[in-house]
């Protein structure tokens, strides 16, 4: 209770300061002193240095070495001191930055949760951006006019915009769990492509015991994944084994009812089966400890060792030389027929960029980031600069450049494209930039292989009220940590049946009922139900 009251006080104080005397359309003294220009390039007459922090892709180099970033510096007269880190390292760093007050001028690829946004917006750590957008961000204003839903997605419940969006309107994130299986190994063990959960189990046993890679070593990994990873989890295997999919949020929607998957009996039954598979050596021993970088390297080991895996692009895991040995496995027939889950959210995210209270040049920063929302620039932010990642075709539309030998499109993208603030609308994919070949293929695979069997609903990108966020922040972190820890422990060591009643009591004590009530209320409000 003390924690809730503390957050409430912080929020109320922040709301007062955030709403009073809004003069953010005035050019600050520091911006004026460096010759800030409201139009044209460079943005300033005198060079300016800003400090940015945030998360970046695992294979991304220092952003300052990227061709596109160097181009930005030359165009704008603004130099960025980049402190962006891989997601697993940045998560802890972000908390320290926000708690210590040692703030960067802006967060690029913020990795902020909704609670991060609400609390740090209300307490003044993040500055409201709507007035700056109105005066200094014509590209973003145009996007908001075309897509009011994007503006709604970044507008907090207090009416302020504290963070900026990222969006690619392709729809390919609807089903993130693509299942690849080694068909060369299938031929060697004399089994067809599995179509049921039982058939898949027999395939995994054969991969384990029949040395399909032919090197005489028992080094085969029949099934590899990353537990609770957004595109590498086995949530759809839960669907085949029990009739209910799982996802890293452990939250789905059926018939407009929000369901916590990890407290359902179907979840318990799937866990018990997966422990049996793990005990038999069919599941990667590192499935709950490996990083994405380790996972992607494992598929490219000297001898092929991975029989099947979850990732939304086969080549990114196994490399161009091995991709021909793998094919997508369709949803497995299980207790509820063929069924796959949907990702929560959608094509939009609201954590791409934020400006902090220590920034002396907010006008300069807003103009700097608005350039990234030009459609041509957004394409380069997403897929790399023209000449490295993109080139123009005969009609003037940007298309992906051919992949280099030994490097997948995903790996190249991580190296040359900073990601972060960008919006590529559906119409831009026709007039400005063509979808990457792999994205176009993913759309086809989704439509053919997965979407026909997908859950009908998912949890949308809602914004909670301040009171709801207090409850979510108070409950969800502890509860998810408990669920994730138990999920891994039960699959590895067993015991789910014995521990189940105690586990349910722990969830209830941690506030599961209250949390699900908040999610349901916010969901109903989002769809207009009073």
Short mmCIF file of C-alpha atoms in Angstrom, two decimals:
data_model
loop_
_atom_site.label_atom_id
_atom_site.label_comp_id
_atom_site.label_asym_id
_atom_site.label_seq_id
_atom_site.Cartn_x
_atom_site.Cartn_y
_atom_site.Cartn_z
CA UNK A 1 0.00 0.00 0.00
CA UNK A 2 2.83 2.37 0.82
CA UNK A 3 4.26 1.84 -2.66
CA UNK A 4 0.92 2.59 -4.31
CA UNK A 5 0.51 5.80 -2.30
CA UNK A 6 4.02 6.91 -3.17
CA UNK A 7 3.38 6.43 -6.87
CA UNK A 8 0.06 8.23 -6.57
CA UNK A 9 1.72 11.25 -4.98
CA UNK A 10 4.40 11.33 -7.65
CA UNK A 11 1.78 11.09 -10.37
CA UNK A 12 -0.36 13.85 -8.93
CA UNK A 13 2.59 16.18 -8.50
CA UNK A 14 3.77 15.42 -12.00
CA UNK A 15 0.38 16.13 -13.48
CA UNK A 16 0.37 19.57 -11.89
CA UNK A 17 3.80 20.44 -13.22
CA UNK A 18 3.12 18.87 -16.60
CA UNK A 19 -0.05 20.84 -17.23
CA UNK A 20 0.94 24.23 -15.89
CA UNK A 21 2.22 27.11 -17.98
CA UNK A 22 2.68 25.21 -21.28
CA UNK A 23 5.16 27.47 -23.07
CA UNK A 24 6.99 24.70 -24.95
CA UNK A 25 6.34 26.42 -28.28
CA UNK A 26 8.78 29.17 -27.28
CA UNK A 27 12.32 28.58 -28.49
CA UNK A 28 14.49 27.97 -25.45
CA UNK A 29 17.42 30.23 -24.77
CA UNK A 30 19.95 27.47 -25.46
CA UNK A 31 18.39 26.62 -28.83
CA UNK A 32 18.31 30.28 -29.76
CA UNK A 33 21.94 30.67 -28.72
CA UNK A 34 23.13 28.04 -31.21
CA UNK A 35 21.12 29.57 -34.06
CA UNK A 36 18.23 27.11 -34.15
CA UNK A 37 16.47 27.08 -37.53
CA UNK A 38 12.78 26.25 -37.71
CA UNK A 39 13.10 25.09 -41.33
CA UNK A 40 15.81 23.82 -43.63
CA UNK A 41 19.22 22.28 -42.98
CA UNK A 42 21.35 22.31 -40.96
CA UNK A 43 19.14 22.58 -37.91
CA UNK A 44 21.56 24.93 -36.12
CA UNK A 45 24.19 27.49 -37.04
CA UNK A 46 26.59 26.21 -34.35
CA UNK A 47 27.28 22.50 -33.73
CA UNK A 48 25.31 20.84 -30.94
CA UNK A 49 26.06 17.58 -29.11
CA UNK A 50 23.26 15.50 -27.59
CA UNK A 51 23.49 12.35 -25.49
CA UNK A 52 21.14 9.49 -26.44
CA UNK A 53 20.56 6.21 -24.63
CA UNK A 54 18.40 3.23 -25.51
CA UNK A 55 18.39 -0.33 -26.75
CA UNK A 56 19.74 -1.68 -30.02
CA UNK A 57 19.81 -4.94 -31.96
CA UNK A 58 22.29 -7.62 -30.81
CA UNK A 59 24.50 -7.33 -33.92
CA UNK A 60 24.31 -3.55 -34.25
CA UNK A 61 27.63 -1.70 -34.04
CA UNK A 62 28.12 1.60 -32.27
CA UNK A 63 25.48 3.78 -33.88
CA UNK A 64 28.04 6.52 -34.52
CA UNK A 65 29.77 4.24 -37.05
CA UNK A 66 26.67 3.66 -39.17
CA UNK A 67 26.55 5.31 -42.58
CA UNK A 68 23.02 6.63 -42.06
CA UNK A 69 23.85 8.11 -38.67
CA UNK A 70 26.94 9.83 -40.07
CA UNK A 71 24.71 11.26 -42.79
CA UNK A 72 22.35 12.65 -40.17
CA UNK A 73 25.19 14.39 -38.41
CA UNK A 74 26.44 15.98 -41.62
CA UNK A 75 22.96 17.13 -42.61
CA UNK A 76 21.81 18.51 -39.27
CA UNK A 77 24.90 19.88 -37.52
CA UNK A 78 23.90 17.77 -34.49
CA UNK A 79 26.31 15.21 -33.12
CA UNK A 80 24.94 12.39 -31.02
CA UNK A 81 26.84 10.68 -28.24
CA UNK A 82 25.29 7.22 -28.49
CA UNK A 83 24.94 5.01 -25.42
CA UNK A 84 22.65 2.37 -26.91
CA UNK A 85 23.04 -1.19 -25.63
CA UNK A 86 21.68 -4.67 -26.46
CA UNK A 87 18.27 -5.23 -24.91
CA UNK A 88 19.39 -7.63 -22.16
CA UNK A 89 22.07 -5.16 -20.97
CA UNK A 90 20.02 -2.01 -21.49
CA UNK A 91 17.10 -3.16 -19.35
CA UNK A 92 19.13 -2.76 -16.15
CA UNK A 93 20.85 0.39 -17.42
CA UNK A 94 17.49 2.02 -18.18
CA UNK A 95 16.28 1.50 -14.63
CA UNK A 96 19.48 3.01 -13.25
CA UNK A 97 19.27 6.05 -15.53
CA UNK A 98 15.67 6.77 -14.61
CA UNK A 99 16.25 6.24 -10.90
CA UNK A 100 19.55 8.10 -10.57
CA UNK A 101 18.70 11.23 -12.49
CA UNK A 102 21.80 10.77 -14.68
CA UNK A 103 19.59 11.24 -17.70
CA UNK A 104 20.48 11.38 -21.38
CA UNK A 105 19.03 14.19 -23.47
CA UNK A 106 16.79 11.65 -25.18
CA UNK A 107 16.01 7.95 -25.29
CA UNK A 108 16.24 6.40 -28.77
CA UNK A 109 14.61 2.97 -28.79
CA UNK A 110 13.44 3.57 -25.25
CA UNK A 111 12.29 0.08 -24.27
CA UNK A 112 9.81 1.81 -21.96
CA UNK A 113 6.86 -0.05 -20.50
CA UNK A 114 3.55 1.76 -20.13
CA UNK A 115 4.37 2.19 -16.45
CA UNK A 116 7.74 3.73 -17.35
CA UNK A 117 5.99 6.21 -19.61
CA UNK A 118 3.26 7.13 -17.13
CA UNK A 119 5.45 7.49 -14.06
CA UNK A 120 8.33 9.29 -15.78
CA UNK A 121 5.99 11.48 -17.77
CA UNK A 122 4.04 12.48 -14.72
CA UNK A 123 7.08 13.16 -12.54
CA UNK A 124 8.66 15.38 -15.18
CA UNK A 125 11.50 13.07 -16.26
CA UNK A 126 10.01 12.93 -19.77
CA UNK A 127 8.77 16.18 -21.25
CA UNK A 128 5.36 16.49 -22.98
CA UNK A 129 5.91 16.58 -26.73
CA UNK A 130 2.59 17.60 -28.26
CA UNK A 131 3.40 21.33 -28.49
CA UNK A 132 6.84 20.61 -29.91
CA UNK A 133 5.24 18.26 -32.44
CA UNK A 134 2.70 20.88 -33.42
CA UNK A 135 5.35 23.48 -34.22
CA UNK A 136 8.47 21.55 -35.20
CA UNK A 137 7.38 18.12 -36.52
CA UNK A 138 5.51 18.48 -39.82
CA UNK A 139 6.22 14.89 -40.88
CA UNK A 140 4.82 13.43 -37.69
CA UNK A 141 1.83 15.79 -37.76
CA UNK A 142 1.00 14.54 -41.24
CA UNK A 143 1.14 10.94 -40.02
CA UNK A 144 -1.17 11.74 -37.10
CA UNK A 145 -3.65 13.32 -39.54
CA UNK A 146 -3.58 10.24 -41.78
CA UNK A 147 -3.65 7.77 -38.90
CA UNK A 148 -5.41 9.17 -35.81
CA UNK A 149 -5.00 5.72 -34.29
CA UNK A 150 -1.21 6.19 -34.21
CA UNK A 151 -1.65 9.47 -32.37
CA UNK A 152 -4.08 7.76 -30.00
CA UNK A 153 -1.54 5.01 -29.38
CA UNK A 154 1.06 7.49 -28.09
CA UNK A 155 -1.32 9.77 -26.17
CA UNK A 156 -1.27 8.97 -22.46
CA UNK A 157 -4.38 8.99 -20.34
CA UNK A 158 -3.48 12.47 -19.03
CA UNK A 159 -3.65 13.81 -22.60
CA UNK A 160 0.10 14.28 -23.08
CA UNK A 161 2.42 12.62 -25.58
CA UNK A 162 5.63 11.56 -23.84
CA UNK A 163 6.98 9.09 -26.40
CA UNK A 164 6.97 8.80 -30.18
CA UNK A 165 5.79 5.92 -32.36
CA UNK A 166 7.29 3.28 -34.58
CA UNK A 167 5.11 1.53 -37.13
CA UNK A 168 5.33 -0.69 -40.19
CA UNK A 169 1.85 -1.44 -41.50
CA UNK A 170 2.49 -4.90 -42.90
CA UNK A 171 0.55 -7.02 -40.42
CA UNK A 172 3.37 -9.56 -40.18
CA UNK A 173 3.65 -9.36 -36.40
CA UNK A 174 0.23 -10.90 -35.88
CA UNK A 175 1.68 -14.41 -35.53
CA UNK A 176 5.35 -14.21 -34.51
CA UNK A 177 6.02 -17.91 -33.88
CA UNK A 178 7.12 -19.53 -37.16
CA UNK A 179 8.13 -23.18 -36.78
CA UNK A 180 11.02 -24.47 -38.91
CA UNK A 181 11.99 -28.13 -39.19
CA UNK A 182 14.92 -29.87 -40.89
CA UNK A 183 13.41 -31.77 -43.82
CA UNK A 184 16.80 -33.28 -44.72
CA UNK A 185 16.81 -34.91 -41.31
CA UNK A 186 13.20 -36.04 -41.81
CA UNK A 187 14.27 -37.88 -44.96
CA UNK A 188 17.23 -39.47 -43.14
CA UNK A 189 15.06 -40.81 -40.32
CA UNK A 190 12.35 -41.87 -42.76
CA UNK A 191 9.51 -39.79 -41.36
CA UNK A 192 7.09 -37.40 -43.08
CA UNK A 193 6.43 -33.80 -42.09
CA UNK A 194 4.56 -34.07 -38.77
CA UNK A 195 0.96 -32.91 -38.73
CA UNK A 196 -0.05 -33.82 -35.17
CA UNK A 197 1.53 -33.32 -31.76
CA UNK A 198 2.10 -37.09 -31.45
CA UNK A 199 3.81 -37.25 -34.84
CA UNK A 200 6.04 -34.33 -33.90
CA UNK A 201 7.02 -36.10 -30.67
CA UNK A 202 8.06 -39.19 -32.65
CA UNK A 203 10.09 -36.99 -35.03
CA UNK A 204 11.93 -35.39 -32.11
CA UNK A 205 12.73 -38.84 -30.71
CA UNK A 206 14.14 -39.90 -34.07
CA UNK A 207 16.22 -36.72 -34.33
CA UNK A 208 17.61 -37.48 -30.87
CA UNK A 209 18.52 -41.13 -31.40
CA UNK A 210 19.29 -41.70 -35.09
CA UNK A 211 22.24 -39.32 -35.69
CA UNK A 212 20.58 -37.47 -38.60
CA UNK A 213 23.55 -35.09 -39.04
CA UNK A 214 25.77 -38.13 -39.57
CA UNK A 215 28.77 -37.02 -37.54
CA UNK A 216 28.70 -39.93 -35.11
CA UNK A 217 28.09 -37.65 -32.13
CA UNK A 218 25.00 -37.33 -29.95
CA UNK A 219 24.95 -33.58 -30.51
CA UNK A 220 21.55 -33.15 -32.12
CA UNK A 221 19.10 -30.70 -30.53
CA UNK A 222 15.65 -31.89 -31.66
CA UNK A 223 13.81 -28.72 -30.54
CA UNK A 224 15.35 -25.35 -29.69
CA UNK A 225 13.65 -22.14 -28.61
CA UNK A 226 14.03 -19.19 -26.24
CA UNK A 227 11.57 -19.29 -23.38
CA UNK A 228 9.26 -16.27 -23.26
CA UNK A 229 10.98 -14.56 -26.21
CA UNK A 230 8.61 -12.57 -28.43
CA UNK A 231 9.29 -14.56 -31.65
CA UNK A 232 11.09 -17.67 -30.33
CA UNK A 233 8.81 -19.11 -27.65
CA UNK A 234 6.82 -22.36 -27.85
CA UNK A 235 3.44 -20.81 -27.06
CA UNK A 236 1.86 -22.50 -30.07
CA UNK A 237 3.09 -25.89 -28.91
CA UNK A 238 1.00 -25.26 -25.80
CA UNK A 239 -1.96 -24.88 -28.17
CA UNK A 240 -1.29 -28.24 -29.83
CA UNK A 241 -0.74 -30.03 -26.52
CA UNK A 242 -3.63 -28.51 -24.56
CA UNK A 243 -5.94 -26.45 -26.77
CA UNK A 244 -4.80 -23.06 -25.44
CA UNK A 245 -1.84 -21.08 -26.80
CA UNK A 246 0.55 -19.20 -24.57
CA UNK A 247 2.69 -16.10 -25.17
CA UNK A 248 5.27 -14.09 -23.20
CA UNK A 249 2.44 -11.95 -21.76
CA UNK A 250 0.54 -15.10 -20.69
CA UNK A 251 -2.57 -13.20 -21.81
CA UNK A 252 -5.03 -13.93 -24.62
CA UNK A 253 -8.54 -12.83 -25.56
CA UNK A 254 -11.41 -15.17 -26.44
CA UNK A 255 -14.96 -13.98 -27.06
CA UNK A 256 -13.95 -10.58 -25.65
CA UNK A 257 -12.87 -12.17 -22.36
CA UNK A 258 -9.28 -11.56 -21.23
CA UNK A 259 -7.71 -14.82 -20.07
CA UNK A 260 -4.54 -15.38 -18.05
CA UNK A 261 -3.19 -18.49 -19.76
CA UNK A 262 -0.73 -19.47 -17.04
CA UNK A 263 -3.48 -20.12 -14.49
CA UNK A 264 -5.56 -22.43 -16.68
CA UNK A 265 -5.59 -26.25 -16.39
CA UNK A 266 -4.65 -26.51 -20.08
CA UNK A 267 -1.40 -24.71 -19.30
CA UNK A 268 -0.62 -27.15 -16.50
CA UNK A 269 -1.19 -30.12 -18.80
CA UNK A 270 1.03 -28.72 -21.55
CA UNK A 271 3.81 -28.04 -19.03
CA UNK A 272 3.66 -31.65 -17.83
CA UNK A 273 4.07 -32.95 -21.39
CA UNK A 274 6.93 -30.57 -22.12
CA UNK A 275 8.75 -31.77 -19.00
CA UNK A 276 8.49 -35.32 -20.32
CA UNK A 277 10.05 -34.16 -23.58
CA UNK A 278 12.78 -32.27 -21.74
CA UNK A 279 13.59 -35.28 -19.55
CA UNK A 280 14.02 -37.36 -22.71
CA UNK A 281 16.53 -34.87 -24.12
CA UNK A 282 14.24 -33.62 -26.87
CA UNK A 283 14.38 -29.96 -25.82
CA UNK A 284 17.44 -27.71 -25.89
CA UNK A 285 19.07 -27.68 -22.44
CA UNK A 286 19.69 -23.94 -22.88
CA UNK A 287 16.15 -23.06 -23.93
CA UNK A 288 15.60 -20.95 -20.80
CA UNK A 289 19.07 -19.45 -20.43
CA UNK A 290 20.36 -18.63 -23.93
CA UNK A 291 20.37 -15.14 -25.39
CA UNK A 292 19.12 -14.39 -28.88
CA UNK A 293 22.72 -13.97 -30.04
CA UNK A 294 23.63 -17.45 -28.77
CA UNK A 295 20.45 -18.86 -30.31
CA UNK A 296 21.17 -17.41 -33.75
CA UNK A 297 24.76 -18.68 -33.59
CA UNK A 298 23.67 -22.20 -32.64
CA UNK A 299 21.92 -22.73 -35.96
CA UNK A 300 25.12 -21.90 -37.83
CA UNK A 301 27.47 -24.28 -35.97
CA UNK A 302 29.98 -26.26 -38.04
CA UNK A 303 27.80 -29.36 -38.08
CA UNK A 304 24.03 -28.86 -38.24
CA UNK A 305 22.67 -29.63 -34.77
CA UNK A 306 19.20 -28.02 -34.64
CA UNK A 307 16.34 -30.20 -35.83
CA UNK A 308 13.49 -27.74 -35.31
CA UNK A 309 13.18 -24.27 -33.87
CA UNK A 310 10.94 -21.24 -33.48
CA UNK A 311 11.84 -17.93 -35.16
CA UNK A 312 10.06 -15.78 -37.65
CA UNK A 313 12.71 -16.22 -40.34
CA UNK A 314 14.45 -19.54 -41.00
CA UNK A 315 17.53 -18.11 -42.72
CA UNK A 316 18.33 -15.76 -39.86
CA UNK A 317 18.84 -18.77 -37.58
CA UNK A 318 20.56 -21.29 -39.86
CA UNK A 319 22.14 -19.06 -42.52
CA UNK A 320 21.78 -18.93 -46.30
CA UNK A 321 23.82 -22.10 -46.87
CA UNK A 322 21.50 -24.27 -44.76
CA UNK A 323 18.11 -22.70 -45.35
CA UNK A 324 17.27 -25.17 -48.14
CA UNK A 325 17.36 -28.00 -45.57
CA UNK A 326 14.48 -26.51 -43.59
CA UNK A 327 10.79 -25.90 -44.20
CA UNK A 328 7.99 -24.33 -42.20
CA UNK A 329 5.91 -26.74 -40.16
CA UNK A 330 2.20 -25.96 -40.21
CA UNK A 331 0.23 -25.76 -36.95
CA UNK A 332 -0.01 -29.19 -35.38
CA UNK A 333 -3.33 -30.94 -34.96
CA UNK A 334 -4.09 -31.09 -31.24
CA UNK A 335 -6.92 -31.18 -28.73
CA UNK A 336 -8.55 -28.09 -30.27
CA UNK A 337 -7.64 -28.87 -33.86
CA UNK A 338 -5.03 -26.70 -35.53
CA UNK A 339 -4.54 -23.54 -33.50
CA UNK A 340 -1.98 -20.75 -33.24
CA UNK A 341 -1.94 -17.75 -30.95
CA UNK A 342 -1.80 -14.09 -31.83
CA UNK A 343 0.66 -11.52 -30.56
CA UNK A 344 -0.79 -8.81 -28.36
CA UNK A 345 -0.57 -5.25 -29.65
CA UNK A 346 -0.33 -4.72 -33.40
CA UNK A 347 1.71 -2.92 -36.04
CA UNK A 348 2.29 0.08 -33.77
CA UNK A 349 4.58 0.67 -30.82
CA UNK A 350 4.81 3.77 -28.68
CA UNK A 351 8.29 3.57 -27.20
CA UNK A 352 10.52 4.71 -30.08
CA UNK A 353 11.78 8.04 -28.71
CA UNK A 354 11.49 10.37 -25.72
CA UNK A 355 13.03 13.69 -24.67
CA UNK A 356 14.06 14.18 -21.05
CA UNK A 357 13.98 17.20 -18.76
CA UNK A 358 17.78 17.71 -18.91
CA UNK A 359 17.67 18.40 -22.66
CA UNK A 360 18.71 22.01 -23.28
CA UNK A 361 17.72 21.88 -26.96
CA UNK A 362 14.21 20.34 -27.15
CA UNK A 363 13.33 22.23 -30.34
CA UNK A 364 16.50 21.03 -32.04
CA UNK A 365 15.84 17.48 -30.85
CA UNK A 366 12.26 17.47 -32.11
CA UNK A 367 13.28 18.73 -35.54
CA UNK A 368 16.08 16.14 -35.56
CA UNK A 369 13.75 13.23 -34.85
CA UNK A 370 10.98 14.50 -37.14
CA UNK A 371 13.28 14.03 -40.13
CA UNK A 372 13.14 10.29 -39.40
CA UNK A 373 9.37 10.32 -40.02
CA UNK A 374 9.75 11.38 -43.65
CA UNK A 375 8.66 8.24 -45.57
CA UNK A 376 11.93 7.83 -47.47
CA UNK A 377 13.97 8.34 -44.32
CA UNK A 378 11.72 6.01 -42.32
CA UNK A 379 12.44 3.30 -44.87
CA UNK A 380 16.18 3.81 -44.36
CA UNK A 381 15.80 3.82 -40.57
CA UNK A 382 14.08 0.45 -40.88
CA UNK A 383 16.18 -1.27 -43.59
CA UNK A 384 19.39 0.69 -43.98
CA UNK A 385 20.59 3.58 -46.14
CA UNK A 386 20.18 3.84 -49.90
CA UNK A 387 23.27 2.20 -51.35
CA UNK A 388 23.74 -0.27 -48.47
CA UNK A 389 20.34 -1.71 -47.71
CA UNK A 390 18.07 -0.14 -50.34
CA UNK A 391 18.20 0.90 -53.97
CA UNK A 392 15.69 2.42 -56.40
CA UNK A 393 14.02 0.27 -59.02
CA UNK A 394 13.01 1.49 -62.48
CA UNK A 395 9.84 3.08 -61.11
CA UNK A 396 11.70 4.93 -58.36
CA UNK A 397 10.45 2.69 -55.53
CA UNK A 398 13.05 1.63 -52.97
CA UNK A 399 13.75 -2.10 -52.96
CA UNK A 400 16.08 -4.27 -50.89
CA UNK A 401 19.58 -4.76 -52.22
CA UNK A 402 20.72 -8.35 -52.83
CA UNK A 403 22.02 -10.16 -49.76
CA UNK A 404 25.76 -10.59 -49.43
CA UNK A 405 27.19 -14.10 -49.30
CA UNK A 406 27.25 -15.49 -45.78
CA UNK A 407 24.91 -12.88 -44.30
CA UNK A 408 21.15 -13.01 -43.94
CA UNK A 409 18.89 -10.02 -44.55
CA UNK A 410 18.15 -9.90 -40.84
CA UNK A 411 21.83 -9.78 -39.91
CA UNK A 412 22.52 -7.05 -42.46
CA UNK A 413 19.57 -5.03 -41.21
CA UNK A 414 20.92 -5.17 -37.65
CA UNK A 415 24.33 -3.91 -38.84
CA UNK A 416 23.23 -1.00 -41.01
CA UNK A 417 19.74 0.10 -39.87
CA UNK A 418 19.41 1.88 -36.51
CA UNK A 419 15.69 1.17 -36.15
CA UNK A 420 13.80 3.33 -33.67
CA UNK A 421 11.52 6.24 -34.65
CA UNK A 422 9.92 5.56 -38.03
CA UNK A 423 6.53 5.08 -39.66
CA UNK A 424 5.96 3.23 -42.92
CA UNK A 425 2.26 3.27 -43.77
CA UNK A 426 0.44 0.72 -45.89
CA UNK A 427 0.37 3.14 -48.82
CA UNK A 428 4.12 3.79 -48.43
CA UNK A 429 4.76 0.11 -49.12
CA UNK A 430 3.37 0.73 -52.61
CA UNK A 431 4.66 4.21 -53.46
CA UNK A 432 7.89 4.57 -51.43
CA UNK A 433 9.44 1.26 -50.44
CA UNK A 434 8.65 -2.32 -51.36
CA UNK A 435 8.49 -4.86 -48.52
CA UNK A 436 11.69 -6.79 -48.04
CA UNK A 437 11.58 -10.09 -49.93
CA UNK A 438 11.57 -11.91 -46.61
CA UNK A 439 8.70 -9.71 -45.35
CA UNK A 440 6.72 -10.33 -48.53
CA UNK A 441 7.39 -14.05 -48.11
CA UNK A 442 6.36 -13.83 -44.47
CA UNK A 443 3.05 -12.28 -45.50
CA UNK A 444 2.47 -15.17 -47.91
CA UNK A 445 3.46 -17.74 -45.29
CA UNK A 446 1.16 -16.15 -42.75
CA UNK A 447 -1.80 -16.11 -45.10
CA UNK A 448 -1.21 -19.67 -46.28
CA UNK A 449 0.16 -21.49 -43.24
CA UNK A 450 -0.77 -19.72 -40.01
CA UNK A 451 -3.51 -17.08 -40.20
CA UNK A 452 -6.26 -19.56 -41.17
CA UNK A 453 -5.73 -21.23 -37.79
CA UNK A 454 -5.05 -18.14 -35.66
CA UNK A 455 -7.04 -17.13 -32.62
CA UNK A 456 -9.71 -14.63 -33.62
CA UNK A 457 -8.73 -11.95 -31.11
CA UNK A 458 -5.72 -10.50 -29.36
CA UNK A 459 -5.13 -7.89 -26.66
CA UNK A 460 -4.80 -4.46 -28.30
CA UNK A 461 -2.37 -1.62 -27.57
CA UNK A 462 -4.43 0.12 -24.90
CA UNK A 463 -3.40 3.01 -22.68
CA UNK A 464 -4.32 2.50 -19.04
CA UNK A 465 -5.51 5.22 -16.72
CA UNK A 466 -3.12 6.39 -14.02
CA UNK A 467 -4.95 4.36 -11.38
CA UNK A 468 -4.91 1.25 -13.55
CA UNK A 469 -1.21 1.66 -14.23
CA UNK A 470 -0.56 1.86 -10.51
CA UNK A 471 -2.20 -1.53 -10.12
CA UNK A 472 -0.47 -3.02 -13.16
CA UNK A 473 2.90 -1.74 -12.02
CA UNK A 474 2.31 -2.99 -8.48
CA UNK A 475 1.21 -6.47 -9.50
CA UNK A 476 2.48 -7.48 -12.93
CA UNK A 477 6.25 -7.48 -12.40
CA UNK A 478 6.17 -9.82 -9.42
CA UNK A 479 3.45 -11.98 -10.94
CA UNK A 480 5.15 -12.41 -14.32
CA UNK A 481 8.46 -13.21 -12.63
CA UNK A 482 6.72 -15.94 -10.64
CA UNK A 483 5.02 -17.37 -13.72
CA UNK A 484 8.17 -17.33 -15.85
CA UNK A 485 10.30 -18.88 -13.11
CA UNK A 486 7.79 -21.67 -12.50
CA UNK A 487 7.31 -22.29 -16.22
CA UNK A 488 11.02 -22.88 -16.75
CA UNK A 489 11.50 -24.85 -13.53
CA UNK A 490 8.57 -27.17 -14.21
CA UNK A 491 9.65 -27.93 -17.77
CA UNK A 492 13.22 -28.60 -16.66
CA UNK A 493 12.67 -30.31 -13.29
CA UNK A 494 9.02 -31.34 -13.30
CA UNK A 495 6.54 -31.09 -10.46
CA UNK A 496 3.78 -28.99 -12.00
CA UNK A 497 1.00 -31.38 -10.92
CA UNK A 498 2.25 -31.49 -7.31
CA UNK A 499 2.81 -27.72 -7.09
CA UNK A 500 -0.26 -26.54 -9.01
CA UNK A 501 -2.63 -25.78 -6.11
CA UNK A 502 0.07 -23.89 -4.20
CA UNK A 503 1.02 -22.00 -7.37
CA UNK A 504 -2.59 -20.88 -7.96
CA UNK A 505 -2.74 -19.64 -4.39
CA UNK A 506 0.50 -17.70 -4.95
CA UNK A 507 -0.95 -16.08 -8.08
CA UNK A 508 -4.07 -15.06 -6.21
CA UNK A 509 -2.01 -13.67 -3.35
CA UNK A 510 0.12 -11.70 -5.83
CA UNK A 511 -3.02 -9.99 -7.16
CA UNK A 512 -3.92 -11.97 -10.30
CA UNK A 513 -7.68 -11.36 -9.97
CA UNK A 514 -7.19 -7.60 -9.57
CA UNK A 515 -4.76 -7.49 -12.50
CA UNK A 516 -7.08 -9.34 -14.84
CA UNK A 517 -9.93 -7.05 -13.82
CA UNK A 518 -7.79 -4.05 -14.85
CA UNK A 519 -6.94 -5.66 -18.19
CA UNK A 520 -10.59 -6.49 -18.83
CA UNK A 521 -11.78 -2.98 -17.93
CA UNK A 522 -9.18 -1.35 -20.19
CA UNK A 523 -10.03 -3.77 -22.99
CA UNK A 524 -13.75 -3.03 -22.72
CA UNK A 525 -13.09 0.71 -22.69
CA UNK A 526 -10.87 0.39 -25.77
CA UNK A 527 -13.67 -1.28 -27.73
CA UNK A 528 -16.26 1.20 -26.51
CA UNK A 529 -18.08 -0.92 -23.94
CA UNK A 530 -19.26 0.98 -20.86
#
